[in-house]
mmCIF file of C-alpha atoms in Angstrom:
data_model
loop_
_atom_site.group_PDB
_atom_site.id
_atom_site.type_symbol
_atom_site.label_atom_id
_atom_site.label_comp_id
_atom_site.label_asym_id
_atom_site.label_seq_id
_atom_site.Cartn_x
_atom_site.Cartn_y
_atom_site.Cartn_z
ATOM 1 C CA ASN A 1 -84.033 -0.347 -262.943
ATOM 2 C CA ALA A 2 -81.804 -1.876 -265.622
ATOM 3 C CA GLY A 3 -78.728 -2.614 -263.461
ATOM 4 C CA VAL A 4 -75.996 -4.111 -265.631
ATOM 5 C CA THR A 5 -76.782 -4.675 -269.292
ATOM 6 C CA GLN A 6 -74.610 -6.719 -271.635
ATOM 7 C CA THR A 7 -74.826 -6.770 -275.407
ATOM 8 C CA PRO A 8 -74.934 -8.955 -277.381
ATOM 9 C CA LYS A 9 -76.337 -11.990 -275.556
ATOM 10 C CA PHE A 10 -75.071 -14.505 -278.105
ATOM 11 C CA ARG A 11 -72.440 -14.377 -280.816
ATOM 12 C CA VAL A 12 -70.650 -16.795 -283.084
ATOM 13 C CA LEU A 13 -67.293 -15.714 -284.502
ATOM 14 C CA LYS A 14 -64.878 -17.259 -286.920
ATOM 15 C CA THR A 15 -61.279 -17.631 -285.831
ATOM 16 C CA GLY A 16 -59.417 -14.396 -286.444
ATOM 17 C CA GLN A 17 -62.468 -12.148 -286.404
ATOM 18 C CA SER A 18 -62.736 -9.270 -283.981
ATOM 19 C CA MET A 19 -65.607 -8.066 -281.864
ATOM 20 C CA THR A 20 -66.494 -5.844 -278.921
ATOM 21 C CA LEU A 21 -68.713 -6.738 -276.009
ATOM 22 C CA LEU A 22 -70.488 -3.852 -274.332
ATOM 23 C CA CYS A 23 -71.327 -3.567 -270.667
ATOM 24 C CA ALA A 24 -73.457 -0.697 -269.420
ATOM 25 C CA GLN A 25 -74.510 0.079 -265.848
ATOM 26 C CA ASP A 26 -76.893 2.733 -264.600
ATOM 27 C CA MET A 27 -76.055 2.569 -260.880
ATOM 28 C CA ASN A 28 -73.208 5.088 -260.904
ATOM 29 C CA HIS A 29 -70.786 2.356 -259.869
ATOM 30 C CA GLU A 30 -67.087 3.179 -259.913
ATOM 31 C CA TYR A 31 -65.780 -0.349 -260.385
ATOM 32 C CA MET A 32 -66.469 -2.590 -263.350
ATOM 33 C CA TYR A 33 -65.221 -6.057 -264.216
ATOM 34 C CA TRP A 34 -65.130 -8.576 -267.017
ATOM 35 C CA TYR A 35 -65.121 -12.280 -266.154
ATOM 36 C CA ARG A 36 -65.208 -15.395 -268.241
ATOM 37 C CA GLN A 37 -66.948 -18.519 -267.039
ATOM 38 C CA ASP A 38 -65.835 -21.946 -268.188
ATOM 39 C CA PRO A 39 -67.038 -25.368 -266.981
ATOM 40 C CA GLY A 40 -65.134 -26.558 -263.918
ATOM 41 C CA MET A 41 -63.127 -23.348 -263.687
ATOM 42 C CA GLY A 42 -65.576 -20.950 -262.112
ATOM 43 C CA LEU A 43 -65.267 -17.280 -262.966
ATOM 44 C CA ARG A 44 -61.910 -15.854 -263.894
ATOM 45 C CA LEU A 45 -61.209 -12.144 -263.984
ATOM 46 C CA ILE A 46 -60.090 -10.842 -267.375
ATOM 47 C CA HIS A 47 -59.770 -7.088 -266.836
ATOM 48 C CA TYR A 48 -61.264 -4.574 -264.487
ATOM 49 C CA SER A 49 -61.583 -0.844 -263.965
ATOM 50 C CA VAL A 50 -61.650 1.184 -260.768
ATOM 51 C CA GLY A 51 -62.923 4.323 -262.427
ATOM 52 C CA GLU A 52 -63.470 6.184 -265.660
ATOM 53 C CA GLY A 53 -60.355 6.179 -267.797
ATOM 54 C CA THR A 54 -58.646 3.393 -265.818
ATOM 55 C CA THR A 55 -58.155 -0.281 -266.602
ATOM 56 C CA ALA A 56 -56.135 -3.087 -265.064
ATOM 57 C CA LYS A 57 -55.316 -6.688 -265.875
ATOM 58 C CA GLY A 58 -56.948 -9.542 -264.098
ATOM 59 C CA GLU A 59 -56.112 -13.212 -263.981
ATOM 60 C CA VAL A 60 -56.499 -14.055 -267.701
ATOM 61 C CA PRO A 61 -55.993 -10.855 -269.744
ATOM 62 C CA ASP A 62 -54.194 -12.248 -272.796
ATOM 63 C CA GLY A 63 -56.090 -11.851 -276.057
ATOM 64 C CA TYR A 64 -58.418 -9.196 -274.676
ATOM 65 C CA ASN A 65 -58.409 -5.424 -274.463
ATOM 66 C CA VAL A 66 -60.724 -3.103 -272.566
ATOM 67 C CA SER A 67 -61.692 0.530 -272.421
ATOM 68 C CA ARG A 68 -63.581 2.658 -269.918
ATOM 69 C CA LEU A 69 -64.080 5.977 -271.673
ATOM 70 C CA LYS A 70 -67.328 6.659 -269.854
ATOM 71 C CA LYS A 71 -68.103 5.739 -266.274
ATOM 72 C CA GLN A 72 -71.193 3.787 -267.199
ATOM 73 C CA ASN A 73 -69.628 1.696 -269.980
ATOM 74 C CA PHE A 74 -66.922 -0.956 -269.981
ATOM 75 C CA LEU A 75 -65.998 -2.480 -273.326
ATOM 76 C CA LEU A 76 -64.248 -5.810 -273.840
ATOM 77 C CA GLY A 77 -62.535 -6.339 -277.174
ATOM 78 C CA LEU A 78 -61.248 -9.428 -278.895
ATOM 79 C CA GLU A 79 -58.862 -8.387 -281.669
ATOM 80 C CA SER A 80 -58.356 -11.821 -283.196
ATOM 81 C CA ALA A 81 -60.703 -14.408 -281.774
ATOM 82 C CA ALA A 82 -59.464 -17.923 -281.020
ATOM 83 C CA PRO A 83 -61.434 -21.090 -280.193
ATOM 84 C CA SER A 84 -59.967 -20.942 -276.666
ATOM 85 C CA GLN A 85 -62.001 -17.785 -276.142
ATOM 86 C CA THR A 86 -65.254 -19.687 -276.494
ATOM 87 C CA SER A 87 -66.882 -18.977 -273.160
ATOM 88 C CA VAL A 88 -69.625 -17.149 -271.331
ATOM 89 C CA TYR A 89 -68.598 -13.610 -270.489
ATOM 90 C CA PHE A 90 -70.018 -11.768 -267.516
ATOM 91 C CA CYS A 91 -69.707 -8.120 -266.702
ATOM 92 C CA ALA A 92 -70.111 -6.888 -263.139
ATOM 93 C CA SER A 93 -70.038 -3.586 -261.328
ATOM 94 C CA SER A 94 -69.764 -2.388 -257.747
ATOM 95 C CA TYR A 95 -69.608 0.829 -255.745
ATOM 96 C CA GLY A 96 -66.053 0.101 -254.746
ATOM 97 C CA GLY A 97 -63.609 -2.619 -253.945
ATOM 98 C CA LEU A 98 -64.399 -2.735 -250.225
ATOM 99 C CA GLY A 99 -66.411 -5.884 -250.537
ATOM 100 C CA TYR A 100 -69.745 -4.286 -251.303
ATOM 101 C CA GLY A 101 -70.617 -7.139 -253.575
ATOM 102 C CA TYR A 102 -71.085 -7.106 -257.280
ATOM 103 C CA THR A 103 -74.060 -6.731 -259.572
ATOM 104 C CA PHE A 104 -73.751 -9.009 -262.572
ATOM 105 C CA GLY A 105 -75.046 -8.741 -266.092
ATOM 106 C CA SER A 106 -76.887 -11.596 -267.752
ATOM 107 C CA GLY A 107 -73.874 -12.770 -269.744
ATOM 108 C CA THR A 108 -72.738 -13.105 -273.342
ATOM 109 C CA ARG A 109 -72.323 -16.572 -274.789
ATOM 110 C CA LEU A 110 -69.517 -16.437 -277.340
ATOM 111 C CA THR A 111 -68.568 -19.294 -279.621
ATOM 112 C CA VAL A 112 -65.458 -19.111 -281.778
ATOM 113 C CA VAL A 113 -65.348 -21.646 -284.600
ATOM 114 C CA ALA B 1 -51.600 -17.074 -253.643
ATOM 115 C CA GLN B 2 -55.021 -15.799 -252.709
ATOM 116 C CA SER B 3 -57.564 -18.412 -253.662
ATOM 117 C CA VAL B 4 -60.874 -20.046 -252.841
ATOM 118 C CA SER B 5 -61.553 -23.776 -252.844
ATOM 119 C CA GLN B 6 -64.873 -25.496 -253.221
ATOM 120 C CA HIS B 7 -64.316 -29.193 -252.797
ATOM 121 C CA ASN B 8 -67.815 -30.338 -253.676
ATOM 122 C CA HIS B 9 -68.074 -30.092 -257.448
ATOM 123 C CA HIS B 10 -71.441 -31.787 -257.839
ATOM 124 C CA VAL B 11 -74.006 -32.480 -255.133
ATOM 125 C CA ILE B 12 -77.223 -34.420 -255.657
ATOM 126 C CA LEU B 13 -79.961 -34.297 -253.029
ATOM 127 C CA SER B 14 -83.597 -35.158 -252.615
ATOM 128 C CA GLU B 15 -86.064 -32.475 -251.605
ATOM 129 C CA ALA B 16 -86.140 -31.811 -247.841
ATOM 130 C CA ALA B 17 -82.576 -33.034 -247.378
ATOM 131 C CA SER B 18 -80.129 -30.781 -245.580
ATOM 132 C CA LEU B 19 -77.379 -29.035 -247.503
ATOM 133 C CA GLU B 20 -73.870 -28.025 -246.622
ATOM 134 C CA LEU B 21 -71.453 -26.772 -249.282
ATOM 135 C CA GLY B 22 -67.835 -26.313 -248.341
ATOM 136 C CA CYS B 23 -65.760 -23.203 -248.996
ATOM 137 C CA ASN B 24 -62.203 -22.603 -247.860
ATOM 138 C CA TYR B 25 -60.038 -19.598 -248.603
ATOM 139 C CA SER B 26 -56.310 -19.176 -248.410
ATOM 140 C CA TYR B 27 -54.760 -17.108 -245.667
ATOM 141 C CA GLY B 28 -54.225 -13.499 -246.622
ATOM 142 C CA GLY B 29 -55.408 -11.274 -243.836
ATOM 143 C CA THR B 30 -58.830 -9.777 -243.351
ATOM 144 C CA VAL B 31 -61.445 -11.055 -245.757
ATOM 145 C CA ASN B 32 -64.943 -10.345 -246.944
ATOM 146 C CA LEU B 33 -66.819 -13.477 -247.975
ATOM 147 C CA PHE B 34 -69.703 -14.066 -250.325
ATOM 148 C CA TRP B 35 -71.913 -16.781 -251.698
ATOM 149 C CA TYR B 36 -73.472 -16.331 -255.123
ATOM 150 C CA VAL B 37 -76.044 -18.502 -256.855
ATOM 151 C CA GLN B 38 -76.508 -18.995 -260.578
ATOM 152 C CA TYR B 39 -79.776 -20.563 -261.660
ATOM 153 C CA PRO B 40 -79.756 -22.347 -265.022
ATOM 154 C CA GLY B 41 -79.333 -19.862 -267.846
ATOM 155 C CA GLN B 42 -79.169 -16.876 -265.546
ATOM 156 C CA HIS B 43 -76.561 -14.519 -264.132
ATOM 157 C CA LEU B 44 -75.024 -14.655 -260.681
ATOM 158 C CA GLN B 45 -77.048 -13.349 -257.784
ATOM 159 C CA LEU B 46 -75.844 -12.601 -254.276
ATOM 160 C CA LEU B 47 -77.102 -15.048 -251.634
ATOM 161 C CA LEU B 48 -75.324 -13.636 -248.615
ATOM 162 C CA LYS B 49 -72.169 -11.902 -247.503
ATOM 163 C CA TYR B 50 -69.954 -11.566 -244.464
ATOM 164 C CA PHE B 51 -67.984 -8.443 -243.659
ATOM 165 C CA SER B 52 -67.634 -8.516 -239.870
ATOM 166 C CA GLY B 53 -69.572 -9.176 -236.680
ATOM 167 C CA ASP B 54 -71.729 -12.252 -236.110
ATOM 168 C CA PRO B 55 -70.009 -15.128 -237.938
ATOM 169 C CA LEU B 56 -73.360 -16.749 -238.687
ATOM 170 C CA VAL B 57 -74.826 -14.941 -241.647
ATOM 171 C CA LYS B 58 -78.363 -15.383 -242.890
ATOM 172 C CA GLY B 59 -79.171 -14.802 -246.526
ATOM 173 C CA ILE B 60 -82.096 -15.037 -248.877
ATOM 174 C CA LYS B 61 -84.228 -18.125 -249.489
ATOM 175 C CA GLY B 62 -83.377 -19.742 -246.157
ATOM 176 C CA PHE B 63 -79.644 -20.013 -246.754
ATOM 177 C CA GLU B 64 -77.057 -19.289 -244.100
ATOM 178 C CA ALA B 65 -73.285 -19.480 -243.849
ATOM 179 C CA GLU B 66 -70.861 -19.637 -240.961
ATOM 180 C CA PHE B 67 -67.489 -17.934 -240.968
ATOM 181 C CA ILE B 68 -64.955 -19.991 -239.000
ATOM 182 C CA LYS B 69 -61.768 -17.975 -238.960
ATOM 183 C CA SER B 70 -59.625 -20.736 -237.443
ATOM 184 C CA LYS B 71 -60.568 -23.063 -240.297
ATOM 185 C CA PHE B 72 -60.520 -20.434 -243.074
ATOM 186 C CA SER B 73 -63.980 -21.642 -243.964
ATOM 187 C CA PHE B 74 -67.311 -20.148 -244.967
ATOM 188 C CA ASN B 75 -69.637 -23.082 -245.533
ATOM 189 C CA LEU B 76 -73.119 -22.606 -246.932
ATOM 190 C CA ARG B 77 -76.053 -24.396 -245.318
ATOM 191 C CA LYS B 78 -79.761 -24.878 -245.759
ATOM 192 C CA PRO B 79 -81.787 -27.167 -243.482
ATOM 193 C CA SER B 80 -84.243 -28.352 -246.137
ATOM 194 C CA VAL B 81 -83.622 -27.913 -249.854
ATOM 195 C CA GLN B 82 -86.256 -27.524 -252.548
ATOM 196 C CA TRP B 83 -86.272 -28.478 -256.210
ATOM 197 C CA SER B 84 -86.016 -24.755 -257.010
ATOM 198 C CA ASP B 85 -82.601 -24.647 -255.299
ATOM 199 C CA THR B 86 -81.122 -26.524 -258.248
ATOM 200 C CA ALA B 87 -78.352 -24.194 -259.374
ATOM 201 C CA GLU B 88 -74.631 -23.587 -259.281
ATOM 202 C CA TYR B 89 -73.225 -22.022 -256.137
ATOM 203 C CA PHE B 90 -70.066 -19.950 -255.999
ATOM 204 C CA CYS B 91 -68.084 -18.927 -252.975
ATOM 205 C CA ALA B 92 -66.052 -15.739 -253.361
ATOM 206 C CA VAL B 93 -63.667 -13.623 -251.305
ATOM 207 C CA THR B 94 -62.031 -10.219 -251.308
ATOM 208 C CA TYR B 95 -58.898 -9.631 -249.284
ATOM 209 C CA SER B 96 -58.288 -6.401 -247.388
ATOM 210 C CA ASN B 97 -54.988 -5.796 -249.188
ATOM 211 C CA ASN B 98 -56.534 -6.405 -252.604
ATOM 212 C CA THR B 99 -60.111 -5.244 -252.368
ATOM 213 C CA ASP B 100 -60.357 -4.416 -256.051
ATOM 214 C CA LYS B 101 -60.907 -8.046 -256.917
ATOM 215 C CA LEU B 102 -63.482 -10.658 -256.063
ATOM 216 C CA ILE B 103 -61.893 -14.096 -256.257
ATOM 217 C CA PHE B 104 -64.270 -16.944 -257.066
ATOM 218 C CA GLY B 105 -64.178 -20.628 -256.313
ATOM 219 C CA THR B 106 -64.817 -23.097 -259.107
ATOM 220 C CA GLY B 107 -68.423 -23.586 -258.107
ATOM 221 C CA THR B 108 -70.620 -26.419 -256.843
ATOM 222 C CA ARG B 109 -73.416 -27.726 -258.976
ATOM 223 C CA LEU B 110 -76.434 -28.678 -256.873
ATOM 224 C CA GLN B 111 -79.189 -30.878 -258.252
ATOM 225 C CA VAL B 112 -82.297 -31.388 -256.164
ATOM 226 C CA PHE B 113 -84.733 -34.113 -257.149
ATOM 227 C CA PRO B 114 -88.389 -34.156 -256.084
#
């Protein structure tokens, strides 16, 4: 029972480099989310998806892009990484937005130097 | 704006002490409320949730929370904490008119000393 799997777990990027974070869930959840966690700021929603082929902006979408080509995968892309994007990134999924609660992945610690 | 406030940023307790962590949400209609816990180096895990019914909700590991609608609050309690409760605790809410999104508070770091 894998739940929500995030890859990679750690990454160091140089400013201006690009990368993609992968989130995969095996629970047949419709909704998927990308959050970033920063000290003293809690979790802030970057982008989310309410179904395959759909995406929407969250609270802090600038500098990120996402894609949901397959129901089980939700990709987060950084086209040109900046030091301000140093953070821990969490993916989550849920059956639907009716407050079912989320299942979180174990996180990706990204450092941009 | 829809938001969640956790006023206790850092709480330090001795084992066996009682715990109460505050959580207040902004008015916005019907809400679903959650408490999540994040142990050091781990991902968030659901402690308990409130959708409707009995405002006193019991969760895992002896935690409970009380929904007080008149105060827009959903405080987390535990009568006797253990060293293993050391973690960060997040209150979160979804609003009925915006159920796509779970809005988190900034978190409360709890340290329990033996």
